[in-house]
mmCIF file with all atom_site columns, C-alpha atoms in Angstrom:
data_model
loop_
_atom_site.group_PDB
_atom_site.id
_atom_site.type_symbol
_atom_site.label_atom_id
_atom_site.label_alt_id
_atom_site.label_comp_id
_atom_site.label_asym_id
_atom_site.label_entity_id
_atom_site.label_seq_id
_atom_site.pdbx_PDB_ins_code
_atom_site.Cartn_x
_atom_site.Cartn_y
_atom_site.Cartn_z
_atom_site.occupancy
_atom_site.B_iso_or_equiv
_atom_site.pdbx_formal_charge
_atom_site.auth_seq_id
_atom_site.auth_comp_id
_atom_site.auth_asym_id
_atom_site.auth_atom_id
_atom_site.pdbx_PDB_model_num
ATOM 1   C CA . UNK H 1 1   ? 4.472   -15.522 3.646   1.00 0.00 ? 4   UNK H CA 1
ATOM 2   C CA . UNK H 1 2   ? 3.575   -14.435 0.359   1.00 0.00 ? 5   UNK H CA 1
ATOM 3   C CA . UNK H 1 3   ? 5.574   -15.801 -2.516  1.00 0.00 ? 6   UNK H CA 1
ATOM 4   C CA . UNK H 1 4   ? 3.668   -15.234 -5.842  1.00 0.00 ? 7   UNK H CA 1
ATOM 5   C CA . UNK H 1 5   ? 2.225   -11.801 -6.879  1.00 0.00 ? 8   UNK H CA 1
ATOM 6   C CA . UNK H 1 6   ? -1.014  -11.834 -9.542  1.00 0.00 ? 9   UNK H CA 1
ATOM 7   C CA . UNK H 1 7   ? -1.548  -8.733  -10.956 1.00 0.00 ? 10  UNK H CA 1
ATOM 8   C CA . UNK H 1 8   ? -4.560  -7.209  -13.120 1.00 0.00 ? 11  UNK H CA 1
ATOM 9   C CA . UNK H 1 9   ? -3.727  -5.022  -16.740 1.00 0.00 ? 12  UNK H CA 1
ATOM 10  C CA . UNK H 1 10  ? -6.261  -2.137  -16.569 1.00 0.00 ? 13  UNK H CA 1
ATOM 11  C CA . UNK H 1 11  ? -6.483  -0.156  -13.725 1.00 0.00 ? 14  UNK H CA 1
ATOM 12  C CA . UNK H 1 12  ? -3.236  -1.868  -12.434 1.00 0.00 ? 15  UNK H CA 1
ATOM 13  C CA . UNK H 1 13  ? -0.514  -1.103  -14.815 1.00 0.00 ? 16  UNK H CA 1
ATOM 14  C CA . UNK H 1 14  ? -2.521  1.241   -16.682 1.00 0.00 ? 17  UNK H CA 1
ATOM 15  C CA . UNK H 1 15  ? -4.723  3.940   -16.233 1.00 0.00 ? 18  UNK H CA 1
ATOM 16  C CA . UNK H 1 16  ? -8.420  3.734   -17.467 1.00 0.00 ? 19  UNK H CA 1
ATOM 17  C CA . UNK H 1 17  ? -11.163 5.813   -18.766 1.00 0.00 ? 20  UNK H CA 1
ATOM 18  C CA . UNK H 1 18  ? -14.370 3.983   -20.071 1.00 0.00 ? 21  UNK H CA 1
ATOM 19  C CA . UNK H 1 19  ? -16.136 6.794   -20.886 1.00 0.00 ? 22  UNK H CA 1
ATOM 20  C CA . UNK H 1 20  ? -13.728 7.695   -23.507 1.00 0.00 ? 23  UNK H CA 1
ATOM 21  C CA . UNK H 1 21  ? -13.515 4.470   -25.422 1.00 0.00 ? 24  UNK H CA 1
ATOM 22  C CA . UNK H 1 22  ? -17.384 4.084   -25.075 1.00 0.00 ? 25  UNK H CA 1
ATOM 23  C CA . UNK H 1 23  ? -17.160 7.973   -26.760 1.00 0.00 ? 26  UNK H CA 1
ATOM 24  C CA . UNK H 1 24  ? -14.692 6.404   -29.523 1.00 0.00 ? 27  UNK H CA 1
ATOM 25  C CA . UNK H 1 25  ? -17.272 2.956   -30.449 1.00 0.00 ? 28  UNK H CA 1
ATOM 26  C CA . UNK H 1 26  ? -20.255 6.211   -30.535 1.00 0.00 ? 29  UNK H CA 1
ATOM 27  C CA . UNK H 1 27  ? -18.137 7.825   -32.923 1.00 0.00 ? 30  UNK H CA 1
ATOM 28  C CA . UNK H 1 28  ? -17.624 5.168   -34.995 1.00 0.00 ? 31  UNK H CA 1
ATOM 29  C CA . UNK H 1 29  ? -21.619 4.754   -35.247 1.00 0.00 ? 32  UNK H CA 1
ATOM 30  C CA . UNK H 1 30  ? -22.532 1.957   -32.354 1.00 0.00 ? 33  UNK H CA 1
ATOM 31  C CA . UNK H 1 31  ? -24.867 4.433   -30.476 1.00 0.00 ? 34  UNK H CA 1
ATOM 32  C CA . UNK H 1 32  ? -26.048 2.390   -27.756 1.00 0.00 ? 35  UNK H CA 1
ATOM 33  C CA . UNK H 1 33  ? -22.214 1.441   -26.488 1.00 0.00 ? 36  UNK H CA 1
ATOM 34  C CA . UNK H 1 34  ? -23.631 1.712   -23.244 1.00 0.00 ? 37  UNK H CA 1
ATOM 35  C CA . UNK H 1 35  ? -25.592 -1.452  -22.832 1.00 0.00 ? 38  UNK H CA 1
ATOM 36  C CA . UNK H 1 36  ? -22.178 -3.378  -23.669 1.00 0.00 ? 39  UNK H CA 1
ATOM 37  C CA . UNK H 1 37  ? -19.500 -2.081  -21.772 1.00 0.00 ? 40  UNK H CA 1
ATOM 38  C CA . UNK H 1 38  ? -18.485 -1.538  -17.980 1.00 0.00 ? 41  UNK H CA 1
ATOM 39  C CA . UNK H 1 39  ? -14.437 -0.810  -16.440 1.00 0.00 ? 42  UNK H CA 1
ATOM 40  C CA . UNK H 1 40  ? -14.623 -4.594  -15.271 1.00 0.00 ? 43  UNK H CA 1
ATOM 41  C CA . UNK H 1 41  ? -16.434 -6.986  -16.925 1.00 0.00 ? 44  UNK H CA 1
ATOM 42  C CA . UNK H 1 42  ? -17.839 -6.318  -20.949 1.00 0.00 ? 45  UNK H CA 1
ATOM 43  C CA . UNK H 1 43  ? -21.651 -7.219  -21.720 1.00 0.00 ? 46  UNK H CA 1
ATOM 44  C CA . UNK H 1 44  ? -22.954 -8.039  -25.100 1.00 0.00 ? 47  UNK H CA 1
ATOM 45  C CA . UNK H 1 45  ? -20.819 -9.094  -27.792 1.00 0.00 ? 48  UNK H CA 1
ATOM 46  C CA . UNK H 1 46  ? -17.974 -7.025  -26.337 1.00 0.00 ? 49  UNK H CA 1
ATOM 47  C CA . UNK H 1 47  ? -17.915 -9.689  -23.746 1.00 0.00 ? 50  UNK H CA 1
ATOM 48  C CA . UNK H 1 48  ? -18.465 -13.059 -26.167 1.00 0.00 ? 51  UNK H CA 1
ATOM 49  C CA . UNK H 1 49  ? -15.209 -11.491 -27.469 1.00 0.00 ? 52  UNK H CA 1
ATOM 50  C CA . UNK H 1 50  ? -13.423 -10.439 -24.329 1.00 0.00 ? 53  UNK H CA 1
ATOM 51  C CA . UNK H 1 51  ? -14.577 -14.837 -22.985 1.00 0.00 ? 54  UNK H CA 1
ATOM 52  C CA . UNK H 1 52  ? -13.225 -15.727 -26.272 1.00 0.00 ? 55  UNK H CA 1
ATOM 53  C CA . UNK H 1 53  ? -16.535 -17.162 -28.038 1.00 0.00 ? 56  UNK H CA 1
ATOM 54  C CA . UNK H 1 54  ? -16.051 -14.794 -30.803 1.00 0.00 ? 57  UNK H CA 1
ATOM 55  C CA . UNK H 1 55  ? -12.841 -13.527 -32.272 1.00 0.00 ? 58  UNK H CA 1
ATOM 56  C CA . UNK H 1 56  ? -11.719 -10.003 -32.928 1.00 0.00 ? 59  UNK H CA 1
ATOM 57  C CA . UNK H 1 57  ? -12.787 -9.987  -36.562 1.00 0.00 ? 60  UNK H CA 1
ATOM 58  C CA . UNK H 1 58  ? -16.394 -11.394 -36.068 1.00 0.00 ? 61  UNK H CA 1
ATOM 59  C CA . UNK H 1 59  ? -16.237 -8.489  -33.418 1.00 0.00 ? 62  UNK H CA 1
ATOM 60  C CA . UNK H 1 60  ? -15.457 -6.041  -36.196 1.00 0.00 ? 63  UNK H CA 1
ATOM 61  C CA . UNK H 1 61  ? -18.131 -7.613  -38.241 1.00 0.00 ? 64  UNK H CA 1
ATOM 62  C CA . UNK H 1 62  ? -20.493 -7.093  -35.442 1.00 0.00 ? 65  UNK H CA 1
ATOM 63  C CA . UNK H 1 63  ? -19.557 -3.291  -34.571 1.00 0.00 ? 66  UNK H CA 1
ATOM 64  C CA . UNK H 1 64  ? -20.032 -2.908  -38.503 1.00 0.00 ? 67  UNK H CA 1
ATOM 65  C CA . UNK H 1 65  ? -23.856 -4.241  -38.518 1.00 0.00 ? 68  UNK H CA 1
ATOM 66  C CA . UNK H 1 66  ? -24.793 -2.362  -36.162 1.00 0.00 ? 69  UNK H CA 1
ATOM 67  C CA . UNK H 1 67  ? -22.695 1.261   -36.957 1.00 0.00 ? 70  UNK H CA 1
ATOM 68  C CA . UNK H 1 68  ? -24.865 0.180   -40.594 1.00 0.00 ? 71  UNK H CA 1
ATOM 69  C CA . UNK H 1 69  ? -20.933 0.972   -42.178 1.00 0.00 ? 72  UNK H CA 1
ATOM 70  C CA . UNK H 1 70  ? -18.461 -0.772  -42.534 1.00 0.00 ? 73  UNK H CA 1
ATOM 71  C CA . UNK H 1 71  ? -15.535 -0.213  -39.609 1.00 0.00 ? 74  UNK H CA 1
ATOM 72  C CA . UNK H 1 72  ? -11.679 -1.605  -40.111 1.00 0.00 ? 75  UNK H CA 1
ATOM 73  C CA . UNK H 1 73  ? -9.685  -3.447  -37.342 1.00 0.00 ? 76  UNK H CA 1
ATOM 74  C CA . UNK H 1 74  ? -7.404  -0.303  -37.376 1.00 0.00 ? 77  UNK H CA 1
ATOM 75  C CA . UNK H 1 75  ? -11.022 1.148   -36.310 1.00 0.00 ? 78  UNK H CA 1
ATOM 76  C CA . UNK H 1 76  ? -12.460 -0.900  -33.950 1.00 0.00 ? 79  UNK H CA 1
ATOM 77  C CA . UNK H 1 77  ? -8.588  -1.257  -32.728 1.00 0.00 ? 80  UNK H CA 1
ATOM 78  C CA . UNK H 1 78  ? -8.364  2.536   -32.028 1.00 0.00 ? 81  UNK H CA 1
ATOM 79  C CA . UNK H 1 79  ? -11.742 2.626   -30.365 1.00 0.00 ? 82  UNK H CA 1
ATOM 80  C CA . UNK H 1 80  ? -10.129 0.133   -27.761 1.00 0.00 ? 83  UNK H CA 1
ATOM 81  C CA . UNK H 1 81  ? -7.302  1.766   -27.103 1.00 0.00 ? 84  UNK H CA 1
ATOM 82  C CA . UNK H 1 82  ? -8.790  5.244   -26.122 1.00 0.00 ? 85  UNK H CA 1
ATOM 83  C CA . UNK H 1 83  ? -9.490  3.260   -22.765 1.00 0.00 ? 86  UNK H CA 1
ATOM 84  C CA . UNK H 1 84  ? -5.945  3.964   -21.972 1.00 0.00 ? 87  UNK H CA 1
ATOM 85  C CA . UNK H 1 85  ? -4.945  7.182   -20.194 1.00 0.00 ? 88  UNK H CA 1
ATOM 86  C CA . UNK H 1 86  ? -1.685  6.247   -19.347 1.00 0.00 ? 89  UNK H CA 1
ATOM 87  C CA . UNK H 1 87  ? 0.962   3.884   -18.440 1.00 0.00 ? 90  UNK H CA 1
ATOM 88  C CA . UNK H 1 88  ? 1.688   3.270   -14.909 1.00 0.00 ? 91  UNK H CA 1
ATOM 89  C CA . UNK H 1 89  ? 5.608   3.201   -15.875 1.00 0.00 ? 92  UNK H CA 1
ATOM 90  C CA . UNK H 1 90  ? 6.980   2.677   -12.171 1.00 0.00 ? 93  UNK H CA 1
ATOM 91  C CA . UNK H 1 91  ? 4.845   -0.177  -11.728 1.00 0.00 ? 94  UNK H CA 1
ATOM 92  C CA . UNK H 1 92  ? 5.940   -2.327  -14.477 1.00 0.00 ? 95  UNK H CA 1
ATOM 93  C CA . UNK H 1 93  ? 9.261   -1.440  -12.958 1.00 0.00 ? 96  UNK H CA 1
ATOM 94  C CA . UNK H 1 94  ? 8.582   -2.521  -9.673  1.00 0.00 ? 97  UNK H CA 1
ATOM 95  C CA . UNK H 1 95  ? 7.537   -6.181  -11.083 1.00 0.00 ? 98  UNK H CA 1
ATOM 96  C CA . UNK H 1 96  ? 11.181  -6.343  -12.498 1.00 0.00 ? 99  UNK H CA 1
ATOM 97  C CA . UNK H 1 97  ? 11.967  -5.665  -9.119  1.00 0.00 ? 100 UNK H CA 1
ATOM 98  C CA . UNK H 1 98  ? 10.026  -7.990  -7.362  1.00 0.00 ? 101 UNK H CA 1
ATOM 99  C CA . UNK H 1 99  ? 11.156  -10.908 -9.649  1.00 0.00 ? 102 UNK H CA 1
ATOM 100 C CA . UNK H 1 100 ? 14.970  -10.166 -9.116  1.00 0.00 ? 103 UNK H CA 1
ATOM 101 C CA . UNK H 1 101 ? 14.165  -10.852 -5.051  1.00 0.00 ? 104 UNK H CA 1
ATOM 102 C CA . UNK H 1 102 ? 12.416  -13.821 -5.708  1.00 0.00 ? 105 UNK H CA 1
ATOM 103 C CA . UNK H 1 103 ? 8.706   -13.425 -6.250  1.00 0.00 ? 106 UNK H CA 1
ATOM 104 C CA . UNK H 1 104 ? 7.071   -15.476 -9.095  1.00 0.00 ? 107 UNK H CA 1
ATOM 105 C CA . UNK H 1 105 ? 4.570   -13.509 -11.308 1.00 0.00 ? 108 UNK H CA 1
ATOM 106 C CA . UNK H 1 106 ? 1.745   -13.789 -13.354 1.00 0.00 ? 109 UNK H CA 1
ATOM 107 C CA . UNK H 1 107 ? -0.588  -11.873 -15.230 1.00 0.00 ? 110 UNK H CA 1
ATOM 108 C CA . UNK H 1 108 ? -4.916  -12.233 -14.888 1.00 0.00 ? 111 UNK H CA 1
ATOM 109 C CA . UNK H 1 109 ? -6.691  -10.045 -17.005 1.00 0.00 ? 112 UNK H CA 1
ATOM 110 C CA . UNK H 1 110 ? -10.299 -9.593  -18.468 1.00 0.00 ? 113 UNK H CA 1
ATOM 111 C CA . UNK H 1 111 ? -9.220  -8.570  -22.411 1.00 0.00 ? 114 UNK H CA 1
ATOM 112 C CA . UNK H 1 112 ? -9.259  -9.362  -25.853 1.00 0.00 ? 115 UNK H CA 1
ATOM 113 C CA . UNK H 1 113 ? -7.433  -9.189  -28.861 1.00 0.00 ? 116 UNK H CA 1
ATOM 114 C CA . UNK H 1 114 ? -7.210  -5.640  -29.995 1.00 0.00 ? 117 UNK H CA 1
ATOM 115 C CA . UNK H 1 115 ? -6.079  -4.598  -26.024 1.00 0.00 ? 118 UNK H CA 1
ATOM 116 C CA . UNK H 1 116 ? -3.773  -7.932  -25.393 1.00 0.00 ? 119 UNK H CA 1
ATOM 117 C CA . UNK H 1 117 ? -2.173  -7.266  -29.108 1.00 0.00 ? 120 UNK H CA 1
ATOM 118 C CA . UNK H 1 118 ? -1.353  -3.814  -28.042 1.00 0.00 ? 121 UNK H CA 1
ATOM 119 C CA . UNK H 1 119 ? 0.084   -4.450  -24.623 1.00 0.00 ? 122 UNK H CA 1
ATOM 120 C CA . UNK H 1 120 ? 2.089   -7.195  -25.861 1.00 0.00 ? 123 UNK H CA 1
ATOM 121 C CA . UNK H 1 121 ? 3.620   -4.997  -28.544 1.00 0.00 ? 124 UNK H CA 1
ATOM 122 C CA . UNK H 1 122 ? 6.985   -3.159  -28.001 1.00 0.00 ? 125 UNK H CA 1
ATOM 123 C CA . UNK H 1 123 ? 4.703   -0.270  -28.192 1.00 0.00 ? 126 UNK H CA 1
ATOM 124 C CA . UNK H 1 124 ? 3.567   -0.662  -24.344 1.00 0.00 ? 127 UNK H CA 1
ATOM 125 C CA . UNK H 1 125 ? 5.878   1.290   -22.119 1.00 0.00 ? 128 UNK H CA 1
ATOM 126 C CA . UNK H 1 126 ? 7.342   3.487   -24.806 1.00 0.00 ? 129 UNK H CA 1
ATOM 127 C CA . UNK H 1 127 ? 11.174  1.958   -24.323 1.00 0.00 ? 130 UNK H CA 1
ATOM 128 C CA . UNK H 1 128 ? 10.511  -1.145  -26.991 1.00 0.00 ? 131 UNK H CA 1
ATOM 129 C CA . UNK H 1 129 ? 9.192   -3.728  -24.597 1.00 0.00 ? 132 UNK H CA 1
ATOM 130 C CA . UNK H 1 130 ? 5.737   -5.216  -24.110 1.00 0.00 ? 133 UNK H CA 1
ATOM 131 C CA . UNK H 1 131 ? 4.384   -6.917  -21.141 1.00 0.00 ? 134 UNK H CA 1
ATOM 132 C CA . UNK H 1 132 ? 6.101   -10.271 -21.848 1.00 0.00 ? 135 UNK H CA 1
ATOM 133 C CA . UNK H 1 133 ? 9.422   -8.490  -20.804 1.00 0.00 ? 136 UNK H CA 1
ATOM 134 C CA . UNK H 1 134 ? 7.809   -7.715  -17.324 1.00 0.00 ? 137 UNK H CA 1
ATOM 135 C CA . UNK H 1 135 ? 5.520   -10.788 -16.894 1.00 0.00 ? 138 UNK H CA 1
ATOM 136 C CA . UNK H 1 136 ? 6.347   -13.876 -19.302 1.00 0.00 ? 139 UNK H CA 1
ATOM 137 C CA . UNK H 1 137 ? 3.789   -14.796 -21.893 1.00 0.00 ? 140 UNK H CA 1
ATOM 138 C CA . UNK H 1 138 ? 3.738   -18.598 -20.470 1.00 0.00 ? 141 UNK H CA 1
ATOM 139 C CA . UNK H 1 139 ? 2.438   -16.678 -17.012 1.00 0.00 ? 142 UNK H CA 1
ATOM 140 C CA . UNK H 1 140 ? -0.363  -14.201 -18.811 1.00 0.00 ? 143 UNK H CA 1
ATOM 141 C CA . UNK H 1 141 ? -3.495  -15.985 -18.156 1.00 0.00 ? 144 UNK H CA 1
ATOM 142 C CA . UNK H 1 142 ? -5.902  -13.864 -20.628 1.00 0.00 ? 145 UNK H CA 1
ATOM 143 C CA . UNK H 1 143 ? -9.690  -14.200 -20.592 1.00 0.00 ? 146 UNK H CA 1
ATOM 144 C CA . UNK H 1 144 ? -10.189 -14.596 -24.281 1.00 0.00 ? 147 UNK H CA 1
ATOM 145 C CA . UNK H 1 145 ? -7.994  -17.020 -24.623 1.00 0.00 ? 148 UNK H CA 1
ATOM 146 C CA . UNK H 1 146 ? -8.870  -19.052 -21.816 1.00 0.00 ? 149 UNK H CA 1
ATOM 147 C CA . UNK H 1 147 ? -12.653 -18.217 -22.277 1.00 0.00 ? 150 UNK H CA 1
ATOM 148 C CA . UNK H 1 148 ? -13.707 -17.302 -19.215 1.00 0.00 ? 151 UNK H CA 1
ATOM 149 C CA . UNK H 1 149 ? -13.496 -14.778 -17.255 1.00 0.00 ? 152 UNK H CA 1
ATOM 150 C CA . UNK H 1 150 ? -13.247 -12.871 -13.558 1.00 0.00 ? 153 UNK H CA 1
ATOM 151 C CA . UNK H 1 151 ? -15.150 -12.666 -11.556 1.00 0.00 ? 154 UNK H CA 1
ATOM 152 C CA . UNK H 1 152 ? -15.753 -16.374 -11.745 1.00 0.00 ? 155 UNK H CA 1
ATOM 153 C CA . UNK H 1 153 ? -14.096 -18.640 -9.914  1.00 0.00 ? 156 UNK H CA 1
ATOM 154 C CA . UNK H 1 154 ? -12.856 -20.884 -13.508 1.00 0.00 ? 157 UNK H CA 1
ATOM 155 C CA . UNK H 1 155 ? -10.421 -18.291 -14.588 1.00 0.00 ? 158 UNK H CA 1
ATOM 156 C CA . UNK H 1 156 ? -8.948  -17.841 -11.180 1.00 0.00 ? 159 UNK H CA 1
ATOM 157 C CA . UNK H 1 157 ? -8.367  -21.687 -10.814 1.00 0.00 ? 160 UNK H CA 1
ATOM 158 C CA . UNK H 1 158 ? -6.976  -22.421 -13.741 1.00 0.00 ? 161 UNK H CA 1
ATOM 159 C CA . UNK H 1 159 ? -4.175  -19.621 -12.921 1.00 0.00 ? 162 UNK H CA 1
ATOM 160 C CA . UNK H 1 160 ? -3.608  -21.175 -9.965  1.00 0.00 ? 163 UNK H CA 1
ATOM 161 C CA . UNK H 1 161 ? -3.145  -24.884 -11.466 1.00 0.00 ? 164 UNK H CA 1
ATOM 162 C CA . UNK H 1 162 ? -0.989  -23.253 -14.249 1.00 0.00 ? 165 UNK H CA 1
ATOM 163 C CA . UNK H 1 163 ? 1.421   -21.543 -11.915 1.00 0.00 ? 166 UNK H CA 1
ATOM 164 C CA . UNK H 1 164 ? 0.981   -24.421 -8.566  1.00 0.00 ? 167 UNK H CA 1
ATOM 165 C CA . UNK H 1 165 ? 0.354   -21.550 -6.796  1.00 0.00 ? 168 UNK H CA 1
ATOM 166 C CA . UNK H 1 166 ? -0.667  -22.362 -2.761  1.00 0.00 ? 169 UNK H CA 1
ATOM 167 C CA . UNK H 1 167 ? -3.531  -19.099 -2.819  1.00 0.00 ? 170 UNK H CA 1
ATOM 168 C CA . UNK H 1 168 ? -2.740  -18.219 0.991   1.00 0.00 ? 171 UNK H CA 1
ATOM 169 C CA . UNK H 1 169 ? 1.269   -17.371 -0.451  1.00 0.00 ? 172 UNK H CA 1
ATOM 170 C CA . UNK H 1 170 ? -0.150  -15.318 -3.108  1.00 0.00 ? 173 UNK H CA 1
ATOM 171 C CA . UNK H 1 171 ? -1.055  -11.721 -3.644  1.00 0.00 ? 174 UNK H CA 1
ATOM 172 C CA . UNK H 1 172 ? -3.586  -10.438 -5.849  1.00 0.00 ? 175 UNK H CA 1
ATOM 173 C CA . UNK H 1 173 ? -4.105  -7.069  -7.314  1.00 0.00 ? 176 UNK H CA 1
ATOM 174 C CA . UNK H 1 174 ? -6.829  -5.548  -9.100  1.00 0.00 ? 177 UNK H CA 1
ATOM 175 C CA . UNK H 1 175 ? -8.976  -2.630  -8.900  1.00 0.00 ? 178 UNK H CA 1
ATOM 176 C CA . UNK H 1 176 ? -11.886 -4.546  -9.480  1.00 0.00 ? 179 UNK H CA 1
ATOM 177 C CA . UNK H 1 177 ? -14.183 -5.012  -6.114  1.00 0.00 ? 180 UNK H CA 1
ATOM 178 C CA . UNK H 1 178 ? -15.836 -7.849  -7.951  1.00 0.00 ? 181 UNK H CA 1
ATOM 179 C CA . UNK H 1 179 ? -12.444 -9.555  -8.807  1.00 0.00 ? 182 UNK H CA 1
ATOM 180 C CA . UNK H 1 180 ? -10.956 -8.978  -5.348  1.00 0.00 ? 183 UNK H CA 1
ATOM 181 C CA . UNK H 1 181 ? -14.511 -10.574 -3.359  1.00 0.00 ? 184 UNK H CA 1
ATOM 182 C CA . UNK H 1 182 ? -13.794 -13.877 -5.809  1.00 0.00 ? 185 UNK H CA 1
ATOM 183 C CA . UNK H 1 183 ? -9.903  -13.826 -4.886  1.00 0.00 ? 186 UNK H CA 1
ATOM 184 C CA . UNK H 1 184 ? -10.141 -13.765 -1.221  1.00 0.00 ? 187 UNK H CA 1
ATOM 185 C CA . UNK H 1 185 ? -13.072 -16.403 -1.426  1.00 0.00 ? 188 UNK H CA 1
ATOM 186 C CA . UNK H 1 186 ? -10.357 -18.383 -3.040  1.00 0.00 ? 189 UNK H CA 1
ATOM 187 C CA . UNK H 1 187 ? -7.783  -17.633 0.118   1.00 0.00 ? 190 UNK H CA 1
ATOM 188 C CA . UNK H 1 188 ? -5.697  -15.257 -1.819  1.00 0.00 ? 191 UNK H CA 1
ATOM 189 C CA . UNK H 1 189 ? -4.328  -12.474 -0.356  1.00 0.00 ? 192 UNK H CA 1
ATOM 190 C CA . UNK H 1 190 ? -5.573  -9.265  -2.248  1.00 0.00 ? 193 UNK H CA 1
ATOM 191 C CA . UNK H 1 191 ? -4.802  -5.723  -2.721  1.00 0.00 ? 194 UNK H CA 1
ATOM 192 C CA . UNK H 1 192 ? -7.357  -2.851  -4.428  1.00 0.00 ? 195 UNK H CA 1
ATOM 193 C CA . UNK H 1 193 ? -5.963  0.210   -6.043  1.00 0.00 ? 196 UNK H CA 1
ATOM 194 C CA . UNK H 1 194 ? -7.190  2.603   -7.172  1.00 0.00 ? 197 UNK H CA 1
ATOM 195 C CA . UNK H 1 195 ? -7.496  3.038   -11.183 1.00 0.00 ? 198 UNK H CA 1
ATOM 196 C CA . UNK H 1 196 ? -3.757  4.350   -12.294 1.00 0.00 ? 199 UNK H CA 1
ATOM 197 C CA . UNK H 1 197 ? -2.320  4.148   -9.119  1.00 0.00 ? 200 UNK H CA 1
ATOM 198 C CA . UNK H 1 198 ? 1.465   4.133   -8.446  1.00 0.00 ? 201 UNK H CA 1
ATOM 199 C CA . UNK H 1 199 ? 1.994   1.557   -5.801  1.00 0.00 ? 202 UNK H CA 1
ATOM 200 C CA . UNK H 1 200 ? 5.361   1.164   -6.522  1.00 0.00 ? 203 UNK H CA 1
ATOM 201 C CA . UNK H 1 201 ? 6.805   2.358   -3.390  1.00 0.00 ? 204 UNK H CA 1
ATOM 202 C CA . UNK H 1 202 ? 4.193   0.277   -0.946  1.00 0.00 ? 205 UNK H CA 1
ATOM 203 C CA . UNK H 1 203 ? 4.040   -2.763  -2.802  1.00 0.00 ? 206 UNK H CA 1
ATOM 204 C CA . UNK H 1 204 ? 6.590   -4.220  -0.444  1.00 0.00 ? 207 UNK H CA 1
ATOM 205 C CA . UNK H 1 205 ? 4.668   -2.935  2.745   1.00 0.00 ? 208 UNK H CA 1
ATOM 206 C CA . UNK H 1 206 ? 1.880   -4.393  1.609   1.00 0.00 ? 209 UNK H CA 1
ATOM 207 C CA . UNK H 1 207 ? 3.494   -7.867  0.967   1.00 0.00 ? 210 UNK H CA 1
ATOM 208 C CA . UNK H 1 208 ? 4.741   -7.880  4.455   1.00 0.00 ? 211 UNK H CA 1
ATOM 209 C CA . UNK H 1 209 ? 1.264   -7.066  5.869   1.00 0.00 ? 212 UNK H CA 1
ATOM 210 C CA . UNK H 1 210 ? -0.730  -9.716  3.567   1.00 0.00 ? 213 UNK H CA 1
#
């Protein structure tokens, strides 16, 4: 019986498009954005930032050596959040939902600080709240701040000890094949949307069926 629900950020409560924040970083100068970034797990210094071994403003520093300009936080912050389509409204919803009959939550996300400062904003789902009103900040288990990240095995344990969650009574959802492979090897139950999908109105079927 499944009792705990782990969802992802990107892909899960949002939709994402990596092409257009790699076109943002290009406009801002960094040419060969490429070579860094991927929709699940950042390369390069975008990933020393997104495990936490540098911090957003060495980050900046970094995008600005190699832009040869100088480029702001607002900048590099905009740059970020181009990633973001949309906001999978009905979803955040449904985990609202889900906690009022009885699930426990938590959050498990490959980010950093210019996406987790956003999303835990009241500027998130356009009606004042952030993601700590859907998914408490003491259950948001963040790759930069725990440095490391999915699709190791580290980030998922340490969830699990925070939360004494038993893995076979917990669901995990991320659109991430990589993520998903590490979660069942883990004896989680798992579930792969697609990028920006609504699965408010199955989420319950598939509980039953994990």
């Amino acid at each position: 019986m499944i009792k705990n629900i782990v969802f992802d950020f990107g892909g899960v409560f949002a939709k994402i498009d990596i092409e257009r924040c790699m076109d943002a970083f290009k406009a801002l100068g960094l040419k060969n954005v490429e070579k860094y970034m991927d929709p699940y797990t950042q390369g390069g210094f975008f990933g020393e930032m997104e495990e936490g071994t540098i911090n957003g403003e060495e980050f900046r520093k970094k995008v600005s050596e190699l832009s040869g300009h100088e480029v702001s936080w607002d900048d590099c912050d905009r740059a970020w959040h181009a990633i973001i389509v949309n906001v999978v409204k009905g979803n955040l919803q449904k985990v609202l939902d889900l906690r009022e009959k009885g699930y426990r939550v938590a959050l498990l996300s490959n980010t950093n600080p210019y996406m987790a400062g956003w999303f835990r904003s009241d500027k998130l789902d356009g009606e004042g709240h952030g993601i700590g009103y859907y998914i408490p900040k003491e259950h948001q288990y963040l790759s930069y701040e725990l440095k490391t990240m999915k699709p190791g095995k580290e980030i998922f344990q340490k969830m699990l000890d925070g939360e004494d969650f038993i893995p076979e009574e917990t669901l995990f959802i991320d659109d991430g094949a990589g993520n998903i492979k590490t979660a069942q090897s883990l004896g989680l139950k798992t579930y792969l949307p697609n990028n920006g999908e609504d699965w408010s109105d199955k989420i319950e079927t598939i509980i039953k069926k994990a």
